[in-house]
CSV table of C-alpha atoms in Angstrom, one decimal:
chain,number,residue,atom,x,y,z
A,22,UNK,CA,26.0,-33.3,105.6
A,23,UNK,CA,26.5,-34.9,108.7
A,24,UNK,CA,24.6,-37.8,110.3
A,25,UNK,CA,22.6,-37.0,113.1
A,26,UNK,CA,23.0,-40.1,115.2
A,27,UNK,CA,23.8,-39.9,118.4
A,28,UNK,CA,24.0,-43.6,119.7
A,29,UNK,CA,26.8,-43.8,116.7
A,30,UNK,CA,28.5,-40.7,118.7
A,31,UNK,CA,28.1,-41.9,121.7
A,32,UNK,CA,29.3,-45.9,121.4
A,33,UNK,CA,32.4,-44.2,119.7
A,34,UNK,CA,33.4,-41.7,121.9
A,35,UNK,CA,32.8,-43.9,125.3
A,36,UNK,CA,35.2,-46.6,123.6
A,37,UNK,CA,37.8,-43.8,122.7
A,38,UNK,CA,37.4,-42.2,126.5
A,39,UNK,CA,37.4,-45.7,128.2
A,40,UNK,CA,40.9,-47.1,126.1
A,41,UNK,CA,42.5,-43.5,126.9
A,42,UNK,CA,41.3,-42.1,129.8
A,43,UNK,CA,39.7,-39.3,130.6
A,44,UNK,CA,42.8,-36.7,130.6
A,45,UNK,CA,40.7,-33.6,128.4
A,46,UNK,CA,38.7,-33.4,131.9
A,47,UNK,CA,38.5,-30.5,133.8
A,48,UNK,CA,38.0,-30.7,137.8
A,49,UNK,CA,37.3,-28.5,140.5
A,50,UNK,CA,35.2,-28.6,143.4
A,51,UNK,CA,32.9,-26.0,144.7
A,52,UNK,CA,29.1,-25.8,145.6
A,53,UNK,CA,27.6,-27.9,142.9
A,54,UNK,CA,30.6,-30.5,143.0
A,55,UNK,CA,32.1,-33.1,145.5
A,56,UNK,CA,35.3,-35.0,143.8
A,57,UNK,CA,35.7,-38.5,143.8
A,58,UNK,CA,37.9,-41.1,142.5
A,59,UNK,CA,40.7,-40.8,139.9
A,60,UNK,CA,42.6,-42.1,137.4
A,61,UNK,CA,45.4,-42.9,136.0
A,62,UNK,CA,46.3,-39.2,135.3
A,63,UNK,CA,45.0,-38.4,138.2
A,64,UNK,CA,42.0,-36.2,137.2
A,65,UNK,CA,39.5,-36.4,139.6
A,66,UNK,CA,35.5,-37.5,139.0
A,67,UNK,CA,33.3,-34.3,140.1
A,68,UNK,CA,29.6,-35.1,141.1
A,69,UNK,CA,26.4,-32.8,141.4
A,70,UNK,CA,23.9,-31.7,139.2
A,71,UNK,CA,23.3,-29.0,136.7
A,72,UNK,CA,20.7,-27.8,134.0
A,73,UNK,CA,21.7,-26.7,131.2
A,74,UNK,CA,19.0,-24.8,128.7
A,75,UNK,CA,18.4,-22.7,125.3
A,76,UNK,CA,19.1,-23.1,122.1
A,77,UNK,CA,17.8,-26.3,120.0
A,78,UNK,CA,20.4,-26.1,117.7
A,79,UNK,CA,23.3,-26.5,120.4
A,80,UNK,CA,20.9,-29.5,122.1
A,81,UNK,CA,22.0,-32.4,120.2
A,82,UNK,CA,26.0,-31.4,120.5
A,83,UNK,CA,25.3,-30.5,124.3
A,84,UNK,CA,23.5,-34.0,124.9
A,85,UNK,CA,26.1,-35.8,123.3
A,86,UNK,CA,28.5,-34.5,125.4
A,87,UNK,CA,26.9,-34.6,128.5
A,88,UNK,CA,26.1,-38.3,128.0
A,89,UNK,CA,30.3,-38.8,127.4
A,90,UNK,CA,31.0,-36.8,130.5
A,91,UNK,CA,28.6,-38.3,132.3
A,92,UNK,CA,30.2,-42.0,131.6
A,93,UNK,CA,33.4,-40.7,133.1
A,94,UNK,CA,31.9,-38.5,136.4
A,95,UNK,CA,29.0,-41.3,137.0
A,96,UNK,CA,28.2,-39.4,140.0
A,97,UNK,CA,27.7,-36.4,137.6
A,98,UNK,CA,24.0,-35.5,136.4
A,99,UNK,CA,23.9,-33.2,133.4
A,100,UNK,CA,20.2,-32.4,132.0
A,101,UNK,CA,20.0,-30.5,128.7
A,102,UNK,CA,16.9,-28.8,127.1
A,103,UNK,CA,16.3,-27.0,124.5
A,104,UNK,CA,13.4,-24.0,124.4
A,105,UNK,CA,15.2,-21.8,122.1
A,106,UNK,CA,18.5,-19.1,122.7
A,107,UNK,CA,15.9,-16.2,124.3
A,108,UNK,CA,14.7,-19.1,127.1
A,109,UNK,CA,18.5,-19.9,127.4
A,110,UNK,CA,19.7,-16.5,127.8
A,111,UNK,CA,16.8,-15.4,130.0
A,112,UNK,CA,17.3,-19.0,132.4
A,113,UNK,CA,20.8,-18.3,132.9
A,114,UNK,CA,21.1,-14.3,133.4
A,115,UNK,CA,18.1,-15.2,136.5
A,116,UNK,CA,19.6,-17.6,137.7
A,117,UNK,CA,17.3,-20.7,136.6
A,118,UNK,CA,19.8,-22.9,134.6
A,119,UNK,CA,23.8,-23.6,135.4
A,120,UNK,CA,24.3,-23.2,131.9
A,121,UNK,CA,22.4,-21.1,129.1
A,122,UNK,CA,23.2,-22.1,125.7
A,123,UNK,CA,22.5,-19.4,122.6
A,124,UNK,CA,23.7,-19.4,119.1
A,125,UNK,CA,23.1,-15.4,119.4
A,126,UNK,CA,25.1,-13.2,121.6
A,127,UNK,CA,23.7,-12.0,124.7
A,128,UNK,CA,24.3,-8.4,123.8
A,129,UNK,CA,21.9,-8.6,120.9
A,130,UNK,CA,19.0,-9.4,122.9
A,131,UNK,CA,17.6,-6.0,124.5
A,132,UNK,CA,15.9,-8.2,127.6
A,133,UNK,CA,18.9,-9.5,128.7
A,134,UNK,CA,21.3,-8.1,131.2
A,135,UNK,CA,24.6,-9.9,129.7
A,136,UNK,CA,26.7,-8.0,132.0
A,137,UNK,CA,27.5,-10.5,134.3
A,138,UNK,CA,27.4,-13.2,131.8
A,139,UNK,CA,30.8,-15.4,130.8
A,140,UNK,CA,30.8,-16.0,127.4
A,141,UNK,CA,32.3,-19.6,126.4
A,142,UNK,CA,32.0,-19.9,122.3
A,143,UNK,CA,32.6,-23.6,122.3
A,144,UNK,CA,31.6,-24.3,118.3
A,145,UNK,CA,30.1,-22.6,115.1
A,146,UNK,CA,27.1,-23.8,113.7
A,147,UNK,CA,26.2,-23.2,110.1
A,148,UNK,CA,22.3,-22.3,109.0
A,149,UNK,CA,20.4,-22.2,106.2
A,150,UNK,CA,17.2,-22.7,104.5
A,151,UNK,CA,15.6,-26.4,103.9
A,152,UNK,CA,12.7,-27.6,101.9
A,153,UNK,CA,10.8,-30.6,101.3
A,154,UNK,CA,12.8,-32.9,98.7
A,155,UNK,CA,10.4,-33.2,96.1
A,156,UNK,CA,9.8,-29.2,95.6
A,157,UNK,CA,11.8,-28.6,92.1
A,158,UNK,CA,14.6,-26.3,93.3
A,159,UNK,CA,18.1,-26.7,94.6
A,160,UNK,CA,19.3,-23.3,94.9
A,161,UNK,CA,17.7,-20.0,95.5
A,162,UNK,CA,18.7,-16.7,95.0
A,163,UNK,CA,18.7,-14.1,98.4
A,164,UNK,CA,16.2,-12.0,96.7
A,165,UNK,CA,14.1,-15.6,95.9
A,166,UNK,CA,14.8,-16.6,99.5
A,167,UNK,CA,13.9,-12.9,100.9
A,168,UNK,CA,10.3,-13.5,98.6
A,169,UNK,CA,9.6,-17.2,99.6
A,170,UNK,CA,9.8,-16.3,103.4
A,171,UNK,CA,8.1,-12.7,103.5
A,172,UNK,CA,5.2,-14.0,101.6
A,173,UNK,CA,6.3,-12.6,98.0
A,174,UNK,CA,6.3,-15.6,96.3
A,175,UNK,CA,3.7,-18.3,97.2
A,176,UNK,CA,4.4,-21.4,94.6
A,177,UNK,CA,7.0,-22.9,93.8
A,178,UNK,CA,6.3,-22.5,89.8
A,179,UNK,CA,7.6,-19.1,90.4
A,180,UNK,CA,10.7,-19.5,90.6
A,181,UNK,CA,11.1,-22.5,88.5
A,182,UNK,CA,10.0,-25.2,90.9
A,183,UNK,CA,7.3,-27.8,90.3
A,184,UNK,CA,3.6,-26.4,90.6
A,185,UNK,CA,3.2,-26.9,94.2
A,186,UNK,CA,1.9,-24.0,97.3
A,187,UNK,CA,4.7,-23.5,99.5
A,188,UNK,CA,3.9,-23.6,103.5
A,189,UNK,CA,6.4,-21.8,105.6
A,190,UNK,CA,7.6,-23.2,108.7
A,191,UNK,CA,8.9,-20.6,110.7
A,192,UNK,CA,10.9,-20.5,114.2
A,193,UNK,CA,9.9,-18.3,117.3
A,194,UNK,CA,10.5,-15.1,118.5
A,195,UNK,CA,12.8,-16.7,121.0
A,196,UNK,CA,14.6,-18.6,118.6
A,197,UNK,CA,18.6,-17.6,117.8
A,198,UNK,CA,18.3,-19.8,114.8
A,199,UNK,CA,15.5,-17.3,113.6
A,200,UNK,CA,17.8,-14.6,114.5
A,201,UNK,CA,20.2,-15.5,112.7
A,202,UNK,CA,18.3,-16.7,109.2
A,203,UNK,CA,17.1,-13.6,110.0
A,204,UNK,CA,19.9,-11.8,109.9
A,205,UNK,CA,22.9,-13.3,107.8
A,206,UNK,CA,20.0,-15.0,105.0
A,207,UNK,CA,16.5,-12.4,105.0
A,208,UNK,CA,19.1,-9.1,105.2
A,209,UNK,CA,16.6,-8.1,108.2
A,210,UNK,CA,13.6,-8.6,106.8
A,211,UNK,CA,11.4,-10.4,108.8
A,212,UNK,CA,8.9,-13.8,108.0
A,213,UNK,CA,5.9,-13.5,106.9
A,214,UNK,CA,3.3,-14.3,109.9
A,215,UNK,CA,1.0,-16.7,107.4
A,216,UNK,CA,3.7,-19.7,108.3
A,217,UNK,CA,4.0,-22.6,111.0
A,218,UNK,CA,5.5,-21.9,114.1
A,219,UNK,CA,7.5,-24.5,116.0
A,220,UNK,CA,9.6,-24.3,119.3
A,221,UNK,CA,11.7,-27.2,118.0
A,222,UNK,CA,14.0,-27.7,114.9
A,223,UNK,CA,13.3,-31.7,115.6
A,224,UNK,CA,9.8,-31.0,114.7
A,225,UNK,CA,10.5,-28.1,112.0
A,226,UNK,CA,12.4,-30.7,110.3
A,227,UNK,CA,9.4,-33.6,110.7
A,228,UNK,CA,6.9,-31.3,109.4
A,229,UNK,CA,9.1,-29.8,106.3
A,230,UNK,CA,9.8,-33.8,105.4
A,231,UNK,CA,6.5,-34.7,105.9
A,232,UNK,CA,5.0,-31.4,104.0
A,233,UNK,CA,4.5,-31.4,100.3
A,234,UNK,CA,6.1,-27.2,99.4
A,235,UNK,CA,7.2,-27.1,102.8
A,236,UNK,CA,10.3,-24.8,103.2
A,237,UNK,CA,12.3,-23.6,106.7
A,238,UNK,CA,15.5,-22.9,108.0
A,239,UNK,CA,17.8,-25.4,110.3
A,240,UNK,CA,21.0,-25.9,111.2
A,241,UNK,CA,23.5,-28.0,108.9
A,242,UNK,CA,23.4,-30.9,112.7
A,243,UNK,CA,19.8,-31.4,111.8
A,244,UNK,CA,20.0,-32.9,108.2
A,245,UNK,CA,20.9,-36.6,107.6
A,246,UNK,CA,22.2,-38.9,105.3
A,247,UNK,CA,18.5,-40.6,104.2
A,248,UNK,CA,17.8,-36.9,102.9
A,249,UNK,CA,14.0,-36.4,104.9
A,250,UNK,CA,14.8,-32.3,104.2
A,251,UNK,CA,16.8,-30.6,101.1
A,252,UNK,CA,19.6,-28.4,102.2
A,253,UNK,CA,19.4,-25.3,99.0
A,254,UNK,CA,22.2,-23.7,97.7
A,255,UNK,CA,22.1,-19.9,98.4
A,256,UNK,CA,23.4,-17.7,95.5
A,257,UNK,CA,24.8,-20.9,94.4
A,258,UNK,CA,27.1,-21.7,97.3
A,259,UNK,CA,26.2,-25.1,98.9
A,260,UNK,CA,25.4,-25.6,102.6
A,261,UNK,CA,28.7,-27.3,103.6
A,262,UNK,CA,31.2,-26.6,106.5
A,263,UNK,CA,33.7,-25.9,104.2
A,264,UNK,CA,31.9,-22.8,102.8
A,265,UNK,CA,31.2,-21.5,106.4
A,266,UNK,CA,35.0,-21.4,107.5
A,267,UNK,CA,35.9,-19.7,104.3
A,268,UNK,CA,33.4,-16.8,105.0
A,269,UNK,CA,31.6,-18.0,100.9
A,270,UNK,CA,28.5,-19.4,102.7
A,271,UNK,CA,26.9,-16.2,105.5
A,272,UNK,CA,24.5,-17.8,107.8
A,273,UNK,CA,26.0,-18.8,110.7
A,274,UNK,CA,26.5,-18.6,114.3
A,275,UNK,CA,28.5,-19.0,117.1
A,276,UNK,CA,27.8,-21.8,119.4
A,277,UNK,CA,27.6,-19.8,123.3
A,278,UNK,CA,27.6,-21.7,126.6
A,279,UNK,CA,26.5,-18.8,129.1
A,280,UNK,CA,27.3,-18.9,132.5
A,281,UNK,CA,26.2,-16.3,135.3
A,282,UNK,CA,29.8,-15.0,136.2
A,283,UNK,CA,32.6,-17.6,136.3
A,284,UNK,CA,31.5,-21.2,136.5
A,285,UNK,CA,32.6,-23.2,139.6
A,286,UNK,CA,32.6,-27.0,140.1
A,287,UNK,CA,30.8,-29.3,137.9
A,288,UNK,CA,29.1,-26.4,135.9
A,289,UNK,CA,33.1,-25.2,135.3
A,290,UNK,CA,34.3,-29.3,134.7
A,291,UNK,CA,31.7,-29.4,131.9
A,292,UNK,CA,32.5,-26.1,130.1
A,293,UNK,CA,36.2,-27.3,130.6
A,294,UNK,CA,35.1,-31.1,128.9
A,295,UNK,CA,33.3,-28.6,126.0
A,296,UNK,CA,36.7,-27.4,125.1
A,297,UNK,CA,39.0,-31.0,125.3
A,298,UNK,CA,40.3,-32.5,122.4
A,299,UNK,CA,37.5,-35.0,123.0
A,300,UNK,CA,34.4,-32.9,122.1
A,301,UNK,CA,36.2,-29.8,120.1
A,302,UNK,CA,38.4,-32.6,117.9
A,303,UNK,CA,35.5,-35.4,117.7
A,304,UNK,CA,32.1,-34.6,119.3
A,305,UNK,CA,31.4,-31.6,116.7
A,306,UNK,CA,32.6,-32.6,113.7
A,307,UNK,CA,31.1,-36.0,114.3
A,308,UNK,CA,27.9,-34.1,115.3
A,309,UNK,CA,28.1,-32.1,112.0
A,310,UNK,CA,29.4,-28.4,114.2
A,311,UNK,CA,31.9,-26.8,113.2
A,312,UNK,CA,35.0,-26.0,115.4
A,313,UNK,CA,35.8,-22.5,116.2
A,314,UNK,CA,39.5,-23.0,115.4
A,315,UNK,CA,38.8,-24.1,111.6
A,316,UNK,CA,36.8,-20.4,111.1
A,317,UNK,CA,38.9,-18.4,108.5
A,318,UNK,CA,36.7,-15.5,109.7
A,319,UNK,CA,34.7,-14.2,112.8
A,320,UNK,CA,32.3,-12.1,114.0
A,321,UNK,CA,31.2,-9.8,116.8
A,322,UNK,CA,27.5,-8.9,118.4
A,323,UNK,CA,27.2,-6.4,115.9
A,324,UNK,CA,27.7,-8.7,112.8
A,325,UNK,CA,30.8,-6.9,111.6
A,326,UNK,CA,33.2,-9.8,109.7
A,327,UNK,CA,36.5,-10.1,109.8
A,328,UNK,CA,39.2,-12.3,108.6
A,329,UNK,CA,40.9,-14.2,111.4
């Protein structure tokens, strides 16, 4: 898995922009953006502000790029927060946020009125379930993972583990990284209610590493090398990037920068910097995202998969 480290990201990335230039940038003006000076290619700086909100498992890939752009366009001021893809989607379609980000598409929430929402798929991210290192299991079975997280099966022993309670960390309502678990890993069947509830996969993933039995669900940016959580095989397919593409490994989701109708000046620089070589050929992978272009199938809102 990928190591989440952003400073690593970041120092390499600023030395790659500053020997080359910045040339990937989009700019425009508009309401949000003045343009300023230029360089050698003759892109221009933009400046303004924007907020950007929603999913936590876009946040760390969003920050790292902001903090890139925002070293090129110093007169540029990019906040991201996370809150979950429901507080993204619902920011953006009322106008709170520049930029709502979701790993669930807009149509599959019932609340939100997507219709004058720009869809801009800028990654894939793959999902799946983690545990504590020290439970006694690698890989589980759908049907095991379907019992661990709707309460079925309660210790570890059961299915072959060491002889420990499990405590189930689970995601919000809100959360598009519950929806999709959800979805793609439980076959629709919902978590049991007797778990932890956190807003934050930063903190699903301290409380799993620092929970003896703990099990949850995060995206493959959120594990790291010093192994804190255990990534489980599902139906013996590991959690790797490779797997995703291919279609082998099913839970994941597309990465969705929402904006309200077509994005003008900075907010429309930014999406543009999402899709330069800079962040589709090194932020995500680096980040440990998968770029869109590498997927060997897709999807639409309705789940149906297809080979590309």
């Amino acid at each position: 898995m990928k190591k989440l480290n952003l400073g690593a990201v970041f120092a390499a990335f600023l030395l790659t922009v500053a020997a080359c230039g910045s040339d990937d940038e989009a700019n425009t003006g508009g309401d949000n953006a003045s343009t300023g000076g230029s360089d050698e290619n003759n892109s221009e700086e933009v400046s303004g502000s924007i907020l950007v909100a929603g999913s936590s498992a876009m946040e760390p890939l969003v920050a790292a790029a902001s903090e890139v752009f925002m070293e090129e366009n110093l007169e540029a001021s990019i906040s991201v927060q996370a809150g979950g893809s429901g507080q993204g989607l619902s920011s953006i379609a009322s106008g709170q946020v520049e930029i709502g980000n979701s790993d669930v598409f807009a149509e599959e929430k019932d609340d939100i009125d997507a219709s004058n929402l720009i869809d801009h798929r800028i990654a894939v991210v793959g999902m799946g379930p983690a545990a504590h290192p020290e439970v006694g299991v690698d890989d589980l079975s759908t049907e095991e993972m379907i019992d661990i997280f709707t309460g079925e099966v309660t210790n570890w022993s059961e299915i072959g583990g060491v002889d420990q309670d499990i405590v189930l960390v689970n995601r919000p309502d809100s959360s598009g990284t519950r929806d999709t678990f959800v979805k793609y890993g439980l076959e629709g069947n919902e978590p049991s209610s007797d778990a932890i509830t956190e807003d934050s996969s930063s903190t699903v993933r301290q409380i799993i590493s620092e929970t003896p039995g703990a099990i949850g669900y995060l995206a493959f940016s959120y594990y790291d090398d010093q192994g804190s959580v255990l990534p489980l095989s599902v139906d013996g397919v590991e959690q790797t990037d490779e797997n995703v593409m291919s279609g082998d490994f099913p839970i994941w989701a597309y990465m969705h920068s929402y904006t309200n109708g077509e994005p003008e000046g900075l907010t429309k620089a930014f999406i543009d910097f999402l899709f330069s070589e800079t962040v589709q050929d090194g932020v995500i992978p680096e980040m440990g995202y998968i770029p869109e272009t590498g997927m060997q199938v897709e999807r639409d809102a309705e789940g149906n998969e297809t080979a590309k």
